[in-house]
Amino acid sequence: MTSSTTNAPGPTGRFSIGGELPVTRLGFGAMRLPTGPGPEREAAIAVARRAVDLGVTLIDTAHLYGWGANEELLAEALFPYPDDLLITTKVGVTRSGPEGWAHDGRPESLREQVEQGLRRLRTERVGLLQLHRIDPEVPVAEQVGALSDLRREGKIGHIGLSEVTTAQLAEARRTAEIASVQNRYNLLDREYEPVLEACEAAGIAFLPWRPVAAASDAVQGAALDTVADVATELGATTPQILLAWLLARSPVVLPIPGTASLSHLEENVAAAGLRLTDSQLQRLDRAAGSA
């Protein structure tokens, strides 16, 4: 597996989502923040606030994360929001039992989920609204069309997709402008490389979730040894190198690493300051190709 990696500017620069939402390229995924009462909630609020203090201007959440509780937590922590902060949320799934979820891309359901999300986030408009999953039982044009209607009403600024193929992205773009794609992607998991390339060609933001590969995966052991070697050379950690590689991979890539730890948050944000040499990038790509 290979890729054409370029040493692009880090997240201290910005990417303009949809051409009008400038954000720092290293964001924060809020999924891991605990939302229950007590000391853990206070710690989660502190992490969210610290992310903003560190200069992060892109925070990702979803209706699925605690069935709205994550959105409420972010509002408690950060409202009133700084002018340059973009909180993006996702809709398109519903609860199917105590622990399960199911696709639900019916237009009436998407509208209701957006309305609930606006209420929980304490806002009248969400700058970037992402379709969490495409419902296989509902035509793509109907799902994206429903979000496009909400955009015309001023409740959505831009539309994004999550976990899509190149064909689904192309189909969605026939109905509405798509500003972002959020797919699983990292140095050692590049199943969606074609989707990233399509986003790069169109200037669409690509938000990789699971940006830091699991170090416990034995199949990836040799590749992670190379990552560790590069980390030693730069006085960094393995996760920092994986984030730095993503930032160098393409200027449209906006990683959203998540954590509930202040120290891990600060470590992740510090990855913005790393610069991989061309030689290091080539070694990482070669190692990933043999994994």
PDB file of C-alpha atoms in Angstrom:
ATOM      1  CA  MET A   1       0.000   0.000   0.000  1.00  0.00           C
ATOM      2  CA  THR A   2       1.411   3.379  -0.945  1.00  0.00           C
ATOM      3  CA  SER A   3       0.260   6.967  -0.993  1.00  0.00           C
ATOM      4  CA  SER A   4       1.533  10.219  -2.396  1.00  0.00           C
ATOM      5  CA  THR A   5       2.340  11.985   0.854  1.00  0.00           C
ATOM      6  CA  THR A   6       3.317  15.624   0.959  1.00  0.00           C
ATOM      7  CA  ASN A   7       4.629  17.533   3.945  1.00  0.00           C
ATOM      8  CA  ALA A   8       1.740  19.985   4.115  1.00  0.00           C
ATOM      9  CA  PRO A   9       1.360  22.715   6.757  1.00  0.00           C
ATOM     10  CA  GLY A  10       0.181  21.580  10.180  1.00  0.00           C
ATOM     11  CA  PRO A  11      -2.968  22.601  12.050  1.00  0.00           C
ATOM     12  CA  THR A  12      -1.512  25.921  13.141  1.00  0.00           C
ATOM     13  CA  GLY A  13      -2.617  26.782   9.606  1.00  0.00           C
ATOM     14  CA  ARG A  14      -6.271  26.481   8.670  1.00  0.00           C
ATOM     15  CA  PHE A  15      -8.585  24.713   6.290  1.00  0.00           C
ATOM     16  CA  SER A  16     -11.793  26.419   5.212  1.00  0.00           C
ATOM     17  CA  ILE A  17     -14.645  23.895   5.311  1.00  0.00           C
ATOM     18  CA  GLY A  18     -17.125  24.646   2.568  1.00  0.00           C
ATOM     19  CA  GLY A  19     -15.031  27.657   1.656  1.00  0.00           C
ATOM     20  CA  GLU A  20     -16.291  29.689   4.613  1.00  0.00           C
ATOM     21  CA  LEU A  21     -15.622  27.825   7.886  1.00  0.00           C
ATOM     22  CA  PRO A  22     -11.906  28.250   8.680  1.00  0.00           C
ATOM     23  CA  VAL A  23     -10.734  25.791  11.334  1.00  0.00           C
ATOM     24  CA  THR A  24      -7.402  24.645  12.677  1.00  0.00           C
ATOM     25  CA  ARG A  25      -6.500  21.366  11.020  1.00  0.00           C
ATOM     26  CA  LEU A  26      -6.141  19.367  14.230  1.00  0.00           C
ATOM     27  CA  GLY A  27      -9.572  19.041  15.798  1.00  0.00           C
ATOM     28  CA  PHE A  28     -11.021  17.241  18.805  1.00  0.00           C
ATOM     29  CA  GLY A  29     -13.421  14.284  18.876  1.00  0.00           C
ATOM     30  CA  ALA A  30     -15.749  14.522  21.882  1.00  0.00           C
ATOM     31  CA  MET A  31     -17.096  10.954  21.738  1.00  0.00           C
ATOM     32  CA  ARG A  32     -14.954   9.691  24.639  1.00  0.00           C
ATOM     33  CA  LEU A  33     -16.003  12.389  27.096  1.00  0.00           C
ATOM     34  CA  PRO A  34     -18.076  10.880  29.946  1.00  0.00           C
ATOM     35  CA  THR A  35     -21.475  12.517  30.242  1.00  0.00           C
ATOM     36  CA  GLY A  36     -22.776  11.199  33.577  1.00  0.00           C
ATOM     37  CA  PRO A  37     -22.991  13.264  36.765  1.00  0.00           C
ATOM     38  CA  GLY A  38     -20.191  13.709  39.270  1.00  0.00           C
ATOM     39  CA  PRO A  39     -16.427  14.223  39.102  1.00  0.00           C
ATOM     40  CA  GLU A  40     -16.050  12.520  35.715  1.00  0.00           C
ATOM     41  CA  ARG A  41     -18.411  15.056  34.157  1.00  0.00           C
ATOM     42  CA  GLU A  42     -16.469  17.939  35.661  1.00  0.00           C
ATOM     43  CA  ALA A  43     -13.275  16.446  34.265  1.00  0.00           C
ATOM     44  CA  ALA A  44     -14.893  16.086  30.829  1.00  0.00           C
ATOM     45  CA  ILE A  45     -15.960  19.741  30.883  1.00  0.00           C
ATOM     46  CA  ALA A  46     -12.399  20.702  31.788  1.00  0.00           C
ATOM     47  CA  VAL A  47     -11.058  18.727  28.802  1.00  0.00           C
ATOM     48  CA  ALA A  48     -13.466  20.398  26.374  1.00  0.00           C
ATOM     49  CA  ARG A  49     -12.576  23.836  27.696  1.00  0.00           C
ATOM     50  CA  ARG A  50      -8.864  23.067  27.591  1.00  0.00           C
ATOM     51  CA  ALA A  51      -9.126  22.028  23.944  1.00  0.00           C
ATOM     52  CA  VAL A  52     -10.476  25.466  23.103  1.00  0.00           C
ATOM     53  CA  ASP A  53      -7.842  27.141  25.291  1.00  0.00           C
ATOM     54  CA  LEU A  54      -5.170  25.289  23.301  1.00  0.00           C
ATOM     55  CA  GLY A  55      -6.500  26.766  20.073  1.00  0.00           C
ATOM     56  CA  VAL A  56      -8.637  23.889  18.749  1.00  0.00           C
ATOM     57  CA  THR A  57     -11.486  25.332  16.681  1.00  0.00           C
ATOM     58  CA  LEU A  58     -13.112  22.116  15.379  1.00  0.00           C
ATOM     59  CA  ILE A  59     -14.986  19.806  17.775  1.00  0.00           C
ATOM     60  CA  ASP A  60     -16.883  16.735  16.582  1.00  0.00           C
ATOM     61  CA  THR A  61     -19.907  15.226  18.327  1.00  0.00           C
ATOM     62  CA  ALA A  62     -23.056  13.287  17.323  1.00  0.00           C
ATOM     63  CA  HIS A  63     -26.588  12.445  18.311  1.00  0.00           C
ATOM     64  CA  LEU A  64     -25.372   8.853  18.738  1.00  0.00           C
ATOM     65  CA  TYR A  65     -22.903   9.802  21.479  1.00  0.00           C
ATOM     66  CA  GLY A  66     -25.041   9.292  24.554  1.00  0.00           C
ATOM     67  CA  TRP A  67     -28.171   9.974  22.489  1.00  0.00           C
ATOM     68  CA  GLY A  68     -27.643  13.694  22.775  1.00  0.00           C
ATOM     69  CA  ALA A  69     -25.863  13.747  26.121  1.00  0.00           C
ATOM     70  CA  ASN A  70     -22.533  14.539  24.470  1.00  0.00           C
ATOM     71  CA  GLU A  71     -24.033  17.555  22.716  1.00  0.00           C
ATOM     72  CA  GLU A  72     -25.485  18.769  26.014  1.00  0.00           C
ATOM     73  CA  LEU A  73     -22.109  18.349  27.711  1.00  0.00           C
ATOM     74  CA  LEU A  74     -20.372  20.488  25.090  1.00  0.00           C
ATOM     75  CA  ALA A  75     -23.013  23.192  25.441  1.00  0.00           C
ATOM     76  CA  GLU A  76     -22.571  23.177  29.216  1.00  0.00           C
ATOM     77  CA  ALA A  77     -18.804  23.439  28.817  1.00  0.00           C
ATOM     78  CA  LEU A  78     -18.511  25.941  25.989  1.00  0.00           C
ATOM     79  CA  PHE A  79     -21.687  28.013  25.555  1.00  0.00           C
ATOM     80  CA  PRO A  80     -21.650  30.861  24.675  1.00  0.00           C
ATOM     81  CA  TYR A  81     -19.343  29.659  21.933  1.00  0.00           C
ATOM     82  CA  PRO A  82     -16.286  31.575  20.736  1.00  0.00           C
ATOM     83  CA  ASP A  83     -16.852  33.104  17.307  1.00  0.00           C
ATOM     84  CA  ASP A  84     -14.200  30.905  15.684  1.00  0.00           C
ATOM     85  CA  LEU A  85     -15.356  27.585  17.204  1.00  0.00           C
ATOM     86  CA  LEU A  86     -17.094  25.060  14.942  1.00  0.00           C
ATOM     87  CA  ILE A  87     -18.982  22.258  16.684  1.00  0.00           C
ATOM     88  CA  THR A  88     -20.084  19.724  14.118  1.00  0.00           C
ATOM     89  CA  THR A  89     -22.661  17.086  14.952  1.00  0.00           C
ATOM     90  CA  LYS A  90     -24.114  14.055  13.174  1.00  0.00           C
ATOM     91  CA  VAL A  91     -27.593  12.612  12.640  1.00  0.00           C
ATOM     92  CA  GLY A  92     -29.032   9.597  10.847  1.00  0.00           C
ATOM     93  CA  VAL A  93     -29.124   6.814  13.454  1.00  0.00           C
ATOM     94  CA  THR A  94     -31.635   5.988  16.170  1.00  0.00           C
ATOM     95  CA  ARG A  95     -31.655   3.813  19.251  1.00  0.00           C
ATOM     96  CA  SER A  96     -32.693   0.198  18.631  1.00  0.00           C
ATOM     97  CA  GLY A  97     -32.449  -1.132  22.185  1.00  0.00           C
ATOM     98  CA  PRO A  98     -30.509  -0.526  25.406  1.00  0.00           C
ATOM     99  CA  GLU A  99     -27.140  -0.757  23.630  1.00  0.00           C
ATOM    100  CA  GLY A 100     -27.957  -0.841  19.918  1.00  0.00           C
ATOM    101  CA  TRP A 101     -28.554   1.591  17.095  1.00  0.00           C
ATOM    102  CA  ALA A 102     -30.066   1.453  13.640  1.00  0.00           C
ATOM    103  CA  HIS A 103     -29.981   3.528  10.465  1.00  0.00           C
ATOM    104  CA  ASP A 104     -32.746   6.095  10.145  1.00  0.00           C
ATOM    105  CA  GLY A 105     -32.385   8.412   7.189  1.00  0.00           C
ATOM    106  CA  ARG A 106     -36.056   9.166   6.712  1.00  0.00           C
ATOM    107  CA  PRO A 107     -36.426  12.895   6.009  1.00  0.00           C
ATOM    108  CA  GLU A 108     -38.849  13.414   8.894  1.00  0.00           C
ATOM    109  CA  SER A 109     -36.460  11.666  11.293  1.00  0.00           C
ATOM    110  CA  LEU A 110     -33.444  13.655  10.096  1.00  0.00           C
ATOM    111  CA  ARG A 111     -35.367  16.880  10.561  1.00  0.00           C
ATOM    112  CA  GLU A 112     -36.381  15.916  14.100  1.00  0.00           C
ATOM    113  CA  GLN A 113     -32.823  14.922  15.025  1.00  0.00           C
ATOM    114  CA  VAL A 114     -31.469  18.216  13.704  1.00  0.00           C
ATOM    115  CA  GLU A 115     -34.076  20.169  15.679  1.00  0.00           C
ATOM    116  CA  GLN A 116     -33.160  18.240  18.843  1.00  0.00           C
ATOM    117  CA  GLY A 117     -29.462  18.791  18.226  1.00  0.00           C
ATOM    118  CA  LEU A 118     -29.966  22.539  17.846  1.00  0.00           C
ATOM    119  CA  ARG A 119     -31.833  22.615  21.139  1.00  0.00           C
ATOM    120  CA  ARG A 120     -29.186  20.598  22.979  1.00  0.00           C
ATOM    121  CA  LEU A 121     -26.350  22.679  21.534  1.00  0.00           C
ATOM    122  CA  ARG A 122     -28.273  25.872  22.388  1.00  0.00           C
ATOM    123  CA  THR A 123     -27.957  27.289  18.911  1.00  0.00           C
ATOM    124  CA  GLU A 124     -30.201  28.184  15.990  1.00  0.00           C
ATOM    125  CA  ARG A 125     -27.744  26.957  13.360  1.00  0.00           C
ATOM    126  CA  VAL A 126     -25.092  24.263  13.186  1.00  0.00           C
ATOM    127  CA  GLY A 127     -22.248  25.216  10.879  1.00  0.00           C
ATOM    128  CA  LEU A 128     -21.547  21.651   9.709  1.00  0.00           C
ATOM    129  CA  LEU A 129     -24.134  18.875   9.974  1.00  0.00           C
ATOM    130  CA  GLN A 130     -22.992  15.377   8.996  1.00  0.00           C
ATOM    131  CA  LEU A 131     -25.052  12.353   7.991  1.00  0.00           C
ATOM    132  CA  HIS A 132     -23.683   9.735  10.372  1.00  0.00           C
ATOM    133  CA  ARG A 133     -24.524   6.815   8.100  1.00  0.00           C
ATOM    134  CA  ILE A 134     -26.359   6.524   4.814  1.00  0.00           C
ATOM    135  CA  ASP A 135     -29.554   4.551   5.394  1.00  0.00           C
ATOM    136  CA  PRO A 136     -29.639   1.724   2.799  1.00  0.00           C
ATOM    137  CA  GLU A 137     -33.444   1.723   2.933  1.00  0.00           C
ATOM    138  CA  VAL A 138     -33.833   5.376   1.908  1.00  0.00           C
ATOM    139  CA  PRO A 139     -32.660   6.864  -1.420  1.00  0.00           C
ATOM    140  CA  VAL A 140     -29.524   8.956  -0.966  1.00  0.00           C
ATOM    141  CA  ALA A 141     -31.191  11.866  -2.744  1.00  0.00           C
ATOM    142  CA  GLU A 142     -33.990  11.892  -0.159  1.00  0.00           C
ATOM    143  CA  GLN A 143     -31.573  11.876   2.790  1.00  0.00           C
ATOM    144  CA  VAL A 144     -29.260  14.544   1.416  1.00  0.00           C
ATOM    145  CA  GLY A 145     -32.238  16.457   0.059  1.00  0.00           C
ATOM    146  CA  ALA A 146     -33.754  16.660   3.547  1.00  0.00           C
ATOM    147  CA  LEU A 147     -30.517  18.167   4.867  1.00  0.00           C
ATOM    148  CA  SER A 148     -30.405  20.521   1.898  1.00  0.00           C
ATOM    149  CA  ASP A 149     -33.894  21.746   2.791  1.00  0.00           C
ATOM    150  CA  LEU A 150     -32.721  22.445   6.338  1.00  0.00           C
ATOM    151  CA  ARG A 151     -29.757  24.328   4.930  1.00  0.00           C
ATOM    152  CA  ARG A 152     -32.046  26.547   2.887  1.00  0.00           C
ATOM    153  CA  GLU A 153     -34.011  27.230   6.072  1.00  0.00           C
ATOM    154  CA  GLY A 154     -30.807  28.419   7.765  1.00  0.00           C
ATOM    155  CA  LYS A 155     -30.593  25.615  10.333  1.00  0.00           C
ATOM    156  CA  ILE A 156     -27.534  24.016   8.693  1.00  0.00           C
ATOM    157  CA  GLY A 157     -24.529  25.842   7.292  1.00  0.00           C
ATOM    158  CA  HIS A 158     -22.916  22.978   5.403  1.00  0.00           C
ATOM    159  CA  ILE A 159     -23.576  19.263   4.838  1.00  0.00           C
ATOM    160  CA  GLY A 160     -21.128  16.442   5.536  1.00  0.00           C
ATOM    161  CA  LEU A 161     -21.168  12.650   5.207  1.00  0.00           C
ATOM    162  CA  SER A 162     -19.676   9.817   7.254  1.00  0.00           C
ATOM    163  CA  GLU A 163     -18.515   6.307   6.307  1.00  0.00           C
ATOM    164  CA  VAL A 164     -19.187   6.638   2.599  1.00  0.00           C
ATOM    165  CA  THR A 165     -17.710   5.156  -0.550  1.00  0.00           C
ATOM    166  CA  THR A 166     -16.619   7.180  -3.562  1.00  0.00           C
ATOM    167  CA  ALA A 167     -19.831   6.153  -5.341  1.00  0.00           C
ATOM    168  CA  GLN A 168     -21.994   7.334  -2.430  1.00  0.00           C
ATOM    169  CA  LEU A 169     -20.078  10.608  -2.231  1.00  0.00           C
ATOM    170  CA  ALA A 170     -20.584  11.190  -5.950  1.00  0.00           C
ATOM    171  CA  GLU A 171     -24.290  10.370  -5.681  1.00  0.00           C
ATOM    172  CA  ALA A 172     -24.764  12.727  -2.731  1.00  0.00           C
ATOM    173  CA  ARG A 173     -22.985  15.533  -4.576  1.00  0.00           C
ATOM    174  CA  ARG A 174     -25.560  15.298  -7.344  1.00  0.00           C
ATOM    175  CA  THR A 175     -28.173  16.456  -4.818  1.00  0.00           C
ATOM    176  CA  ALA A 176     -26.270  19.008  -2.725  1.00  0.00           C
ATOM    177  CA  GLU A 177     -22.859  20.503  -2.094  1.00  0.00           C
ATOM    178  CA  ILE A 178     -20.894  18.281   0.284  1.00  0.00           C
ATOM    179  CA  ALA A 179     -18.380  20.076   2.509  1.00  0.00           C
ATOM    180  CA  SER A 180     -16.865  17.190   4.484  1.00  0.00           C
ATOM    181  CA  VAL A 181     -16.450  13.440   4.764  1.00  0.00           C
ATOM    182  CA  GLN A 182     -15.708  11.628   8.018  1.00  0.00           C
ATOM    183  CA  ASN A 183     -14.371   8.105   7.404  1.00  0.00           C
ATOM    184  CA  ARG A 184     -12.163   5.688   9.324  1.00  0.00           C
ATOM    185  CA  TYR A 185      -8.565   6.277   8.234  1.00  0.00           C
ATOM    186  CA  ASN A 186      -5.021   6.232   9.575  1.00  0.00           C
ATOM    187  CA  LEU A 187      -1.486   5.276   8.543  1.00  0.00           C
ATOM    188  CA  LEU A 188      -2.218   1.567   8.929  1.00  0.00           C
ATOM    189  CA  ASP A 189      -5.869   1.521   7.839  1.00  0.00           C
ATOM    190  CA  ARG A 190      -6.303   3.042   4.381  1.00  0.00           C
ATOM    191  CA  GLU A 191      -9.372   1.249   3.095  1.00  0.00           C
ATOM    192  CA  TYR A 192     -10.869   4.623   2.241  1.00  0.00           C
ATOM    193  CA  GLU A 193      -7.840   5.980   0.394  1.00  0.00           C
ATOM    194  CA  PRO A 194      -9.950   6.460  -2.784  1.00  0.00           C
ATOM    195  CA  VAL A 195     -12.449   8.547  -0.807  1.00  0.00           C
ATOM    196  CA  LEU A 196      -9.673  10.752   0.546  1.00  0.00           C
ATOM    197  CA  GLU A 197      -8.334  11.212  -2.976  1.00  0.00           C
ATOM    198  CA  ALA A 198     -11.816  12.186  -4.207  1.00  0.00           C
ATOM    199  CA  CYS A 199     -12.120  14.704  -1.377  1.00  0.00           C
ATOM    200  CA  GLU A 200      -8.695  16.135  -2.145  1.00  0.00           C
ATOM    201  CA  ALA A 201      -9.606  16.577  -5.806  1.00  0.00           C
ATOM    202  CA  ALA A 202     -12.820  18.400  -4.891  1.00  0.00           C
ATOM    203  CA  GLY A 203     -11.474  20.446  -1.972  1.00  0.00           C
ATOM    204  CA  ILE A 204     -13.720  18.592   0.487  1.00  0.00           C
ATOM    205  CA  ALA A 205     -12.578  18.329   4.117  1.00  0.00           C
ATOM    206  CA  PHE A 206     -11.678  14.772   5.178  1.00  0.00           C
ATOM    207  CA  LEU A 207     -12.048  14.087   8.909  1.00  0.00           C
ATOM    208  CA  PRO A 208     -10.429  10.735   9.753  1.00  0.00           C
ATOM    209  CA  TRP A 209     -11.921   9.050  12.771  1.00  0.00           C
ATOM    210  CA  ARG A 210      -9.808   6.479  14.602  1.00  0.00           C
ATOM    211  CA  PRO A 211      -6.786   8.521  13.500  1.00  0.00           C
ATOM    212  CA  VAL A 212      -4.374   6.748  15.840  1.00  0.00           C
ATOM    213  CA  ALA A 213      -3.897   3.052  15.029  1.00  0.00           C
ATOM    214  CA  ALA A 214      -4.254   0.509  17.821  1.00  0.00           C
ATOM    215  CA  ALA A 215      -0.738  -0.303  19.025  1.00  0.00           C
ATOM    216  CA  SER A 216      -1.928  -3.681  20.315  1.00  0.00           C
ATOM    217  CA  ASP A 217      -2.669  -5.073  16.867  1.00  0.00           C
ATOM    218  CA  ALA A 218      -0.021  -7.739  16.337  1.00  0.00           C
ATOM    219  CA  VAL A 219      -0.482  -7.674  12.567  1.00  0.00           C
ATOM    220  CA  GLN A 220       0.713  -4.094  12.591  1.00  0.00           C
ATOM    221  CA  GLY A 221       3.637  -4.739  14.919  1.00  0.00           C
ATOM    222  CA  ALA A 222       6.463  -4.270  12.414  1.00  0.00           C
ATOM    223  CA  ALA A 223       4.972  -1.071  11.042  1.00  0.00           C
ATOM    224  CA  LEU A 224       4.513   0.315  14.528  1.00  0.00           C
ATOM    225  CA  ASP A 225       8.184  -0.407  15.222  1.00  0.00           C
ATOM    226  CA  THR A 226       9.009   2.022  12.427  1.00  0.00           C
ATOM    227  CA  VAL A 227       6.578   4.568  13.875  1.00  0.00           C
ATOM    228  CA  ALA A 228       8.288   4.163  17.247  1.00  0.00           C
ATOM    229  CA  ASP A 229      11.714   4.674  15.654  1.00  0.00           C
ATOM    230  CA  VAL A 230      10.577   7.922  14.031  1.00  0.00           C
ATOM    231  CA  ALA A 231       9.032   9.013  17.334  1.00  0.00           C
ATOM    232  CA  THR A 232      12.381   8.464  19.070  1.00  0.00           C
ATOM    233  CA  GLU A 233      14.150  10.533  16.422  1.00  0.00           C
ATOM    234  CA  LEU A 234      11.806  13.462  17.026  1.00  0.00           C
ATOM    235  CA  GLY A 235      11.448  13.076  20.791  1.00  0.00           C
ATOM    236  CA  ALA A 236       7.739  12.397  20.303  1.00  0.00           C
ATOM    237  CA  THR A 237       5.216   9.662  21.085  1.00  0.00           C
ATOM    238  CA  THR A 238       3.815   7.084  18.686  1.00  0.00           C
ATOM    239  CA  PRO A 239       0.340   8.721  18.609  1.00  0.00           C
ATOM    240  CA  GLN A 240       1.941  12.063  17.834  1.00  0.00           C
ATOM    241  CA  ILE A 241       3.755  10.590  14.842  1.00  0.00           C
ATOM    242  CA  LEU A 242       0.526   9.028  13.565  1.00  0.00           C
ATOM    243  CA  LEU A 243      -1.214  12.403  13.819  1.00  0.00           C
ATOM    244  CA  ALA A 244       1.706  14.186  12.180  1.00  0.00           C
ATOM    245  CA  TRP A 245       1.575  11.700   9.299  1.00  0.00           C
ATOM    246  CA  LEU A 246      -2.109  12.436   8.773  1.00  0.00           C
ATOM    247  CA  LEU A 247      -1.469  16.174   8.716  1.00  0.00           C
ATOM    248  CA  ALA A 248       1.271  15.628   6.145  1.00  0.00           C
ATOM    249  CA  ARG A 249      -0.833  13.238   4.068  1.00  0.00           C
ATOM    250  CA  SER A 250      -3.030  15.913   2.495  1.00  0.00           C
ATOM    251  CA  PRO A 251      -3.995  19.524   3.224  1.00  0.00           C
ATOM    252  CA  VAL A 252      -7.677  18.499   3.302  1.00  0.00           C
ATOM    253  CA  VAL A 253      -7.129  16.064   6.203  1.00  0.00           C
ATOM    254  CA  LEU A 254      -8.458  17.292   9.571  1.00  0.00           C
ATOM    255  CA  PRO A 255      -7.780  14.644  12.256  1.00  0.00           C
ATOM    256  CA  ILE A 256     -10.172  14.603  15.231  1.00  0.00           C
ATOM    257  CA  PRO A 257      -8.418  12.552  17.951  1.00  0.00           C
ATOM    258  CA  GLY A 258     -10.499  12.051  21.071  1.00  0.00           C
ATOM    259  CA  THR A 259      -9.603  11.630  24.716  1.00  0.00           C
ATOM    260  CA  ALA A 260     -10.980  12.206  28.201  1.00  0.00           C
ATOM    261  CA  SER A 261      -7.502  12.979  29.574  1.00  0.00           C
ATOM    262  CA  LEU A 262      -6.024  16.453  29.824  1.00  0.00           C
ATOM    263  CA  SER A 263      -2.492  15.143  29.403  1.00  0.00           C
ATOM    264  CA  HIS A 264      -3.422  13.116  26.310  1.00  0.00           C
ATOM    265  CA  LEU A 265      -5.251  16.122  24.873  1.00  0.00           C
ATOM    266  CA  GLU A 266      -2.177  18.299  25.306  1.00  0.00           C
ATOM    267  CA  GLU A 267      -0.002  15.569  23.775  1.00  0.00           C
ATOM    268  CA  ASN A 268      -2.293  15.310  20.753  1.00  0.00           C
ATOM    269  CA  VAL A 269      -2.381  19.064  20.187  1.00  0.00           C
ATOM    270  CA  ALA A 270       1.400  19.216  20.452  1.00  0.00           C
ATOM    271  CA  ALA A 271       1.583  16.916  17.409  1.00  0.00           C
ATOM    272  CA  ALA A 272       0.697  20.016  15.382  1.00  0.00           C
ATOM    273  CA  GLY A 273       4.225  21.238  15.911  1.00  0.00           C
ATOM    274  CA  LEU A 274       5.925  18.145  14.499  1.00  0.00           C
ATOM    275  CA  ARG A 275       7.402  18.191  11.012  1.00  0.00           C
ATOM    276  CA  LEU A 276       8.268  14.884   9.411  1.00  0.00           C
ATOM    277  CA  THR A 277      11.094  14.860   6.888  1.00  0.00           C
ATOM    278  CA  ASP A 278      10.542  13.442   3.438  1.00  0.00           C
ATOM    279  CA  SER A 279      12.733  10.482   4.422  1.00  0.00           C
ATOM    280  CA  GLN A 280      10.653   9.795   7.527  1.00  0.00           C
ATOM    281  CA  LEU A 281       7.429  10.015   5.542  1.00  0.00           C
ATOM    282  CA  GLN A 282       8.771   7.547   3.006  1.00  0.00           C
ATOM    283  CA  ARG A 283       9.816   5.114   5.747  1.00  0.00           C
ATOM    284  CA  LEU A 284       6.376   5.322   7.340  1.00  0.00           C
ATOM    285  CA  ASP A 285       4.652   4.689   4.016  1.00  0.00           C
ATOM    286  CA  ARG A 286       6.889   1.727   3.255  1.00  0.00           C
ATOM    287  CA  ALA A 287       6.266   0.246   6.691  1.00  0.00           C
ATOM    288  CA  ALA A 288       2.517   0.681   6.324  1.00  0.00           C
ATOM    289  CA  GLY A 289       2.628  -0.949   2.919  1.00  0.00           C
ATOM    290  CA  SER A 290       4.167  -4.103   4.401  1.00  0.00           C
ATOM    291  CA  ALA A 291       1.714  -4.313   7.345  1.00  0.00           C
TER     292      ALA A 291
END
